[in-house]
Amino acid sequence: MITCHVTAYHLLITERLYCQIGTTVKMLIKSFLVIFSFSFVFCDGPFRSMTTFFNPGCESQKCPQCNPGLAYVMSKGSNDILHYIISAIGGPPTALVIRTNKPYKGKSQLQIDCKKVASKNETERREAITMPAGLKEIYSFGVVFSRLFQYNDTADKADITKYGINGTTWRVYDFTDVEWQDITKWSSNNLIVMKVENSGEVLDRAFYNDSLILQFHLFDQTDRSKELPHLQYDSNSMHIDFTLQDIDTGNSSSARWGLETVLLGSDSNTAPMSINTKKSIDDEYAPGVFSISNWLTRPGNEANGGYLQWRPVCYLKSARARSVATKVDATSLASTTYVDDFLNSSVLYSYFPDIEMISRYATNFTFGLEKDGGFTKTNYTSWTAQLGYGAPPEDKVSSLVIGVISAGLGLPVVIIMFGGLFVVIKKKTTAKEGYTDLDKDNSQIQ
């Protein structure tokens, strides 16, 4: 946070000058401050109209054949449509985003049959998501959370790359094998919620019910999240909240977690991706955090690509605060050939049946900081990321910081200028009132 310091001497001088300034000048200064403050009003961006469908292709919203369920959100803008497909049917949790044109006539809704998505027949799965005539893809991308790693951080370095396969005790939870609760039970029009039912046992340990939660928050306009780390969002993005809580980690007091994540785009498999981190001097929105990271599907064409954005911070209690914050890190991007089977089991297969032909990379997000007590300290970790289309939102120096700088530096200057003007005018007036004509005989002698 930037702060401006004004010495007591300057404050005393400006206060005395301000007291000498007339009412008109004071009103001018107040008007200046009001106009200045309006220049930092946050302006909303483009607005979208959202419609949500649960388990399309079923006779009713509750559809056992489509368990744990599929959510399709159609978000109409002025010139395009963003189609969000969110599901863990048959595979790991996936959010697929398809940007299309907005037809002048005809259907604008994707044709989705969730029963075919859940089918064991590959031909049916390939036919599960289609486009009506007149609807054309502009770009598509998505994110898949494929596996969750629990490892014993015996060195307490919070660095998952320091341990080989035999270097420590690992529990690997394959999300393809996880049972999820029915998403229609917890979800609404703009909030899709996935809660684990049963992870399946790994080395005699498992987690159940609300121990793992994924929440997908969709937006129809531009604003900033009320929850730390207060990511800015727009109508082309969604926030993803990942929460782990109340998990039996065995006898390990040094347990930490890694979340294997895949980002993919509809470009060819030779297209590169990159993660860049931008630093800032302002931590107003996320105290103590001075950077933000962007994983780009089209590094050379951000405006027409997808991204995953996050601040390198997570929280160890549900009431998020700086005092319970710790670090989030991401390993280097890697090829996904070793997880392609997970991708093919997901809802992606119904739209990208030849997954090996498109651009896709993986990373592991890890949670924790050296000597922060690890996951077992609170048995809770929550992290927020943002998936979106177009250039990622950039945090500029906030209006509050600019206001503090301007008020701290600009206002004294304005007061001194008007004060100096007042003093000059006052001296001239006083001199004129005390003027004596030397050519006139002012003698009192008779």
Short mmCIF file of C-alpha atoms in Angstrom, two decimals, residues 22-310:
data_model
loop_
_atom_site.label_atom_id
_atom_site.label_comp_id
_atom_site.label_asym_id
_atom_site.label_seq_id
_atom_site.Cartn_x
_atom_site.Cartn_y
_atom_site.Cartn_z
CA GLY A 22 -12.25 33.35 1.71
CA THR A 23 -15.47 31.35 1.36
CA THR A 24 -15.35 31.48 -2.45
CA VAL A 25 -11.90 29.90 -2.60
CA LYS A 26 -12.93 27.20 -0.13
CA MET A 27 -15.91 26.35 -2.32
CA LEU A 28 -13.64 26.11 -5.36
CA ILE A 29 -11.40 23.61 -3.56
CA LYS A 30 -14.36 21.53 -2.42
CA SER A 31 -15.75 21.49 -5.98
CA PHE A 32 -12.35 20.36 -7.26
CA LEU A 33 -12.29 17.45 -4.79
CA VAL A 34 -15.83 16.35 -5.70
CA ILE A 35 -15.06 16.40 -9.43
CA PHE A 36 -11.78 14.57 -8.78
CA SER A 37 -13.50 11.84 -6.81
CA PHE A 38 -16.05 11.23 -9.59
CA SER A 39 -13.19 10.59 -12.01
CA PHE A 40 -12.52 7.33 -10.15
CA VAL A 41 -16.03 5.91 -10.19
CA PHE A 42 -15.81 2.28 -11.34
CA CYS A 43 -17.59 1.82 -14.66
CA ASP A 44 -19.39 -1.39 -15.48
CA GLY A 45 -18.39 -3.17 -18.66
CA PRO A 46 -20.58 -4.97 -21.19
CA PHE A 47 -23.62 -6.75 -19.76
CA ARG A 48 -24.64 -10.31 -20.65
CA SER A 49 -27.92 -12.15 -20.37
CA MET A 50 -27.48 -15.60 -18.77
CA THR A 51 -29.72 -18.66 -18.93
CA THR A 52 -28.88 -21.89 -17.09
CA PHE A 53 -29.98 -25.42 -18.00
CA PHE A 54 -29.40 -28.44 -15.78
CA ASN A 55 -29.08 -31.85 -17.40
CA PRO A 56 -30.24 -30.82 -20.90
CA GLY A 57 -31.59 -33.76 -22.86
CA CYS A 58 -33.28 -35.27 -19.81
CA GLU A 59 -37.01 -35.25 -19.22
CA SER A 60 -36.53 -33.49 -15.89
CA GLN A 61 -33.84 -31.55 -14.06
CA LYS A 62 -33.29 -34.46 -11.67
CA CYS A 63 -31.84 -37.13 -13.94
CA PRO A 64 -30.28 -40.29 -12.45
CA GLN A 65 -28.83 -41.25 -15.84
CA CYS A 66 -26.76 -38.05 -15.80
CA ASN A 67 -25.50 -38.26 -12.23
CA PRO A 68 -23.73 -36.22 -10.86
CA GLY A 69 -25.17 -33.78 -13.37
CA LEU A 70 -24.29 -31.27 -16.07
CA ALA A 71 -24.84 -27.51 -16.08
CA TYR A 72 -25.07 -25.56 -19.33
CA VAL A 73 -25.02 -21.77 -19.08
CA MET A 74 -25.70 -19.66 -22.17
CA SER A 75 -24.37 -16.12 -21.73
CA LYS A 76 -25.52 -13.77 -24.50
CA GLY A 77 -23.64 -10.60 -25.25
CA SER A 78 -24.30 -7.93 -27.84
CA ASN A 79 -22.17 -9.61 -30.53
CA ASP A 80 -21.40 -13.12 -29.31
CA ILE A 81 -22.44 -15.95 -26.99
CA LEU A 82 -20.35 -17.69 -24.36
CA HIS A 83 -21.47 -21.26 -23.72
CA TYR A 84 -20.30 -22.76 -20.41
CA ILE A 85 -20.52 -26.52 -19.87
CA ILE A 86 -19.63 -27.63 -16.33
CA SER A 87 -19.72 -31.27 -15.30
CA ALA A 88 -17.97 -34.22 -13.64
CA ILE A 89 -19.96 -36.87 -15.52
CA GLY A 90 -17.76 -39.90 -16.13
CA GLY A 91 -14.53 -38.08 -15.33
CA PRO A 92 -12.81 -35.22 -13.53
CA PRO A 93 -14.47 -31.81 -12.88
CA THR A 94 -14.40 -29.80 -16.09
CA ALA A 95 -15.41 -26.33 -17.22
CA LEU A 96 -15.60 -25.95 -21.01
CA VAL A 97 -16.11 -22.52 -22.59
CA ILE A 98 -17.22 -22.16 -26.22
CA ARG A 99 -17.46 -18.73 -27.82
CA THR A 100 -19.76 -18.51 -30.83
CA ASN A 101 -21.35 -15.90 -33.01
CA LYS A 102 -24.81 -14.57 -32.14
CA PRO A 103 -27.15 -15.64 -34.96
CA TYR A 104 -29.58 -13.05 -36.27
CA LYS A 105 -32.08 -15.83 -36.87
CA GLY A 106 -32.35 -19.42 -35.78
CA LYS A 107 -31.31 -21.24 -32.64
CA SER A 108 -28.51 -19.92 -30.48
CA GLN A 109 -28.49 -22.76 -27.96
CA LEU A 110 -26.08 -25.70 -28.15
CA GLN A 111 -27.70 -29.09 -28.58
CA ILE A 112 -26.59 -31.11 -25.55
CA ASP A 113 -27.76 -34.55 -24.47
CA CYS A 114 -26.34 -35.30 -21.03
CA LYS A 115 -27.46 -38.93 -21.24
CA LYS A 116 -25.16 -39.35 -24.25
CA VAL A 117 -22.37 -37.56 -22.34
CA ALA A 118 -22.75 -40.23 -19.65
CA SER A 119 -22.98 -43.09 -22.14
CA LYS A 120 -20.36 -45.84 -22.34
CA ASN A 121 -20.80 -45.88 -26.12
CA GLU A 122 -18.11 -43.76 -27.79
CA THR A 123 -20.29 -42.93 -30.79
CA GLU A 124 -23.03 -41.58 -28.56
CA ARG A 125 -20.52 -39.58 -26.55
CA ARG A 126 -19.18 -37.99 -29.75
CA GLU A 127 -22.72 -36.90 -30.65
CA ALA A 128 -23.58 -35.48 -27.23
CA ILE A 129 -22.69 -31.82 -27.97
CA THR A 130 -23.50 -30.34 -31.38
CA MET A 131 -24.22 -26.94 -32.88
CA PRO A 132 -27.41 -25.98 -34.73
CA ALA A 133 -27.23 -24.44 -38.19
CA GLY A 134 -26.15 -20.80 -38.08
CA LEU A 135 -24.11 -21.15 -34.90
CA LYS A 136 -20.34 -21.09 -35.46
CA GLU A 137 -17.46 -21.47 -33.05
CA ILE A 138 -15.04 -18.55 -32.72
CA TYR A 139 -12.83 -20.13 -30.05
CA SER A 140 -13.09 -22.70 -27.27
CA PHE A 141 -11.04 -23.55 -24.22
CA GLY A 142 -11.46 -25.16 -20.82
CA VAL A 143 -9.98 -26.27 -17.53
CA VAL A 144 -9.87 -29.76 -16.01
CA PHE A 145 -8.95 -30.65 -12.43
CA SER A 146 -7.58 -34.14 -12.94
CA ARG A 147 -5.93 -35.32 -9.71
CA LEU A 148 -5.27 -34.32 -6.11
CA PHE A 149 -1.95 -35.16 -4.46
CA GLN A 150 -1.38 -35.47 -0.73
CA TYR A 151 2.28 -35.64 0.19
CA ASN A 152 4.20 -35.57 3.45
CA ASP A 153 6.40 -32.49 3.42
CA THR A 154 8.97 -33.89 5.82
CA ALA A 155 11.45 -31.11 4.95
CA ASP A 156 8.78 -28.45 5.55
CA LYS A 157 9.76 -26.60 2.36
CA ALA A 158 6.29 -26.49 0.73
CA ASP A 159 7.89 -27.56 -2.57
CA ILE A 160 6.28 -30.57 -4.21
CA THR A 161 9.05 -30.80 -6.83
CA LYS A 162 11.60 -31.73 -4.14
CA TYR A 163 10.13 -35.20 -3.69
CA GLY A 164 10.45 -38.09 -6.12
CA ILE A 165 8.03 -40.99 -6.34
CA ASN A 166 9.85 -42.75 -3.50
CA GLY A 167 10.96 -39.62 -1.68
CA THR A 168 7.97 -39.40 0.64
CA THR A 169 4.51 -40.85 1.26
CA TRP A 170 2.02 -39.96 -1.46
CA ARG A 171 -1.74 -40.33 -1.74
CA VAL A 172 -3.01 -39.70 -5.26
CA TYR A 173 -6.74 -39.15 -5.63
CA ASP A 174 -7.82 -39.63 -9.24
CA PHE A 175 -10.89 -37.44 -9.79
CA THR A 176 -12.14 -39.92 -12.38
CA ASP A 177 -12.81 -42.33 -9.52
CA VAL A 178 -14.39 -39.78 -7.18
CA GLU A 179 -18.14 -39.89 -6.54
CA TRP A 180 -19.76 -36.45 -6.61
CA GLN A 181 -23.03 -35.25 -5.17
CA ASP A 182 -25.84 -34.15 -7.48
CA ILE A 183 -24.94 -30.62 -8.61
CA THR A 184 -28.61 -29.60 -8.90
CA LYS A 185 -28.90 -29.92 -5.12
CA TRP A 186 -26.54 -27.00 -4.42
CA SER A 187 -26.44 -24.95 -7.63
CA SER A 188 -28.34 -21.91 -8.88
CA ASN A 189 -28.53 -19.86 -12.07
CA ASN A 190 -25.05 -18.32 -11.76
CA LEU A 191 -23.41 -20.59 -9.18
CA ILE A 192 -22.55 -24.20 -9.99
CA VAL A 193 -21.42 -26.24 -6.98
CA MET A 194 -19.68 -29.62 -6.94
CA LYS A 195 -19.27 -31.45 -3.64
CA VAL A 196 -17.50 -34.74 -3.18
CA GLU A 197 -19.52 -37.74 -2.03
CA ASN A 198 -16.73 -40.28 -1.66
CA SER A 199 -13.15 -40.08 -2.88
CA GLY A 200 -12.51 -43.80 -2.68
CA GLU A 201 -9.83 -45.16 -0.38
CA VAL A 202 -6.18 -44.45 -1.06
CA LEU A 203 -3.77 -46.07 1.41
CA ASP A 204 -6.63 -46.66 3.86
CA ARG A 205 -7.74 -43.02 3.77
CA ALA A 206 -10.60 -41.28 2.01
CA PHE A 207 -12.61 -38.08 2.27
CA TYR A 208 -16.35 -37.65 2.14
CA ASN A 209 -19.27 -35.25 1.77
CA ASP A 210 -18.18 -31.59 1.95
CA SER A 211 -14.47 -32.26 2.36
CA LEU A 212 -13.79 -31.10 -1.19
CA ILE A 213 -15.90 -28.37 -2.82
CA LEU A 214 -15.62 -26.68 -6.23
CA GLN A 215 -17.74 -23.60 -6.85
CA PHE A 216 -18.07 -21.95 -10.26
CA HIS A 217 -19.34 -18.36 -10.03
CA LEU A 218 -20.51 -16.93 -13.38
CA PHE A 219 -20.87 -13.20 -14.01
CA ASP A 220 -22.94 -11.01 -16.31
CA GLN A 221 -21.10 -7.73 -15.76
CA THR A 222 -17.88 -6.15 -14.52
CA ASP A 223 -17.15 -5.84 -10.81
CA ARG A 224 -14.79 -7.04 -8.10
CA SER A 225 -15.26 -10.00 -5.77
CA LYS A 226 -16.24 -9.17 -2.21
CA GLU A 227 -14.11 -12.08 -0.94
CA LEU A 228 -10.35 -11.95 -0.59
CA PRO A 229 -8.26 -11.75 -2.71
CA HIS A 230 -10.88 -9.53 -4.42
CA LEU A 231 -10.20 -10.56 -8.02
CA GLN A 232 -11.69 -8.25 -10.61
CA TYR A 233 -14.05 -10.03 -13.00
CA ASP A 234 -16.06 -9.20 -16.10
CA SER A 235 -18.90 -10.69 -18.11
CA ASN A 236 -16.46 -12.96 -19.96
CA SER A 237 -15.21 -14.79 -16.89
CA MET A 238 -16.05 -17.05 -13.96
CA HIS A 239 -14.46 -17.55 -10.56
CA ILE A 240 -13.57 -21.02 -9.35
CA ASP A 241 -13.32 -21.59 -5.61
CA PHE A 242 -11.44 -24.73 -4.52
CA THR A 243 -11.87 -25.78 -0.87
CA LEU A 244 -10.42 -28.65 1.16
CA GLN A 245 -11.60 -29.13 4.74
CA ASP A 246 -11.92 -31.72 7.53
CA ILE A 247 -9.81 -34.40 5.87
CA ASP A 248 -8.21 -37.31 7.69
CA THR A 249 -4.60 -37.17 6.50
CA GLY A 250 -3.56 -40.18 8.55
CA ASN A 251 -0.78 -39.87 11.08
CA SER A 252 0.99 -37.22 9.07
CA SER A 253 1.46 -33.84 10.73
CA SER A 254 3.26 -32.52 7.64
CA ALA A 255 0.61 -33.18 4.99
CA ARG A 256 0.37 -30.78 2.07
CA TRP A 257 -1.63 -30.80 -1.15
CA GLY A 258 -1.10 -30.37 -4.87
CA LEU A 259 -3.91 -29.90 -7.41
CA GLU A 260 -3.16 -31.18 -10.91
CA THR A 261 -4.79 -28.84 -13.41
CA VAL A 262 -5.02 -28.90 -17.20
CA LEU A 263 -5.77 -25.89 -19.40
CA LEU A 264 -6.60 -26.46 -23.06
CA GLY A 265 -7.52 -24.46 -26.13
CA SER A 266 -8.91 -25.30 -29.56
CA ASP A 267 -5.67 -24.36 -31.38
CA SER A 268 -3.43 -27.12 -32.70
CA ASN A 269 -1.34 -29.16 -30.30
CA THR A 270 1.79 -27.28 -31.35
CA ALA A 271 0.45 -23.96 -30.09
CA PRO A 272 2.35 -22.74 -27.01
CA MET A 273 0.94 -21.58 -23.68
CA SER A 274 2.64 -19.58 -20.97
CA ILE A 275 2.28 -18.33 -17.41
CA ASN A 276 3.28 -14.74 -16.75
CA THR A 277 3.31 -12.96 -13.43
CA LYS A 278 2.76 -9.24 -13.09
CA LYS A 279 3.84 -7.28 -10.05
CA SER A 280 2.23 -4.21 -8.54
CA ILE A 281 3.07 -1.58 -5.92
CA ASP A 282 -0.52 -1.68 -4.66
CA ASP A 283 -1.92 -4.36 -2.33
CA GLU A 284 -5.21 -2.67 -1.45
CA TYR A 285 -7.37 -5.54 -2.70
CA ALA A 286 -5.21 -8.39 -1.38
CA PRO A 287 -3.15 -7.16 1.59
CA GLY A 288 0.40 -8.42 1.49
CA VAL A 289 0.09 -9.76 -2.08
CA PHE A 290 1.84 -7.73 -4.77
CA SER A 291 1.50 -9.96 -7.84
CA ILE A 292 -1.03 -11.70 -10.06
CA SER A 293 -0.47 -14.63 -12.45
CA ASN A 294 -2.05 -15.36 -15.82
CA TRP A 295 -1.93 -18.71 -17.63
CA LEU A 296 -2.60 -17.83 -21.26
CA THR A 297 -3.83 -20.18 -24.00
CA ARG A 298 -2.78 -17.68 -26.68
CA PRO A 299 0.19 -15.70 -25.33
CA GLY A 300 0.57 -13.72 -28.56
CA ASN A 301 -3.14 -13.02 -28.96
CA GLU A 302 -4.58 -12.51 -25.48
CA ALA A 303 -7.66 -10.63 -26.67
CA ASN A 304 -8.88 -13.69 -28.56
CA GLY A 305 -7.76 -16.44 -26.22
CA GLY A 306 -8.53 -17.93 -22.83
CA TYR A 307 -6.80 -17.58 -19.50
CA LEU A 308 -6.66 -18.85 -15.95
CA GLN A 309 -5.82 -16.08 -13.49
CA TRP A 310 -4.98 -16.21 -9.78
#
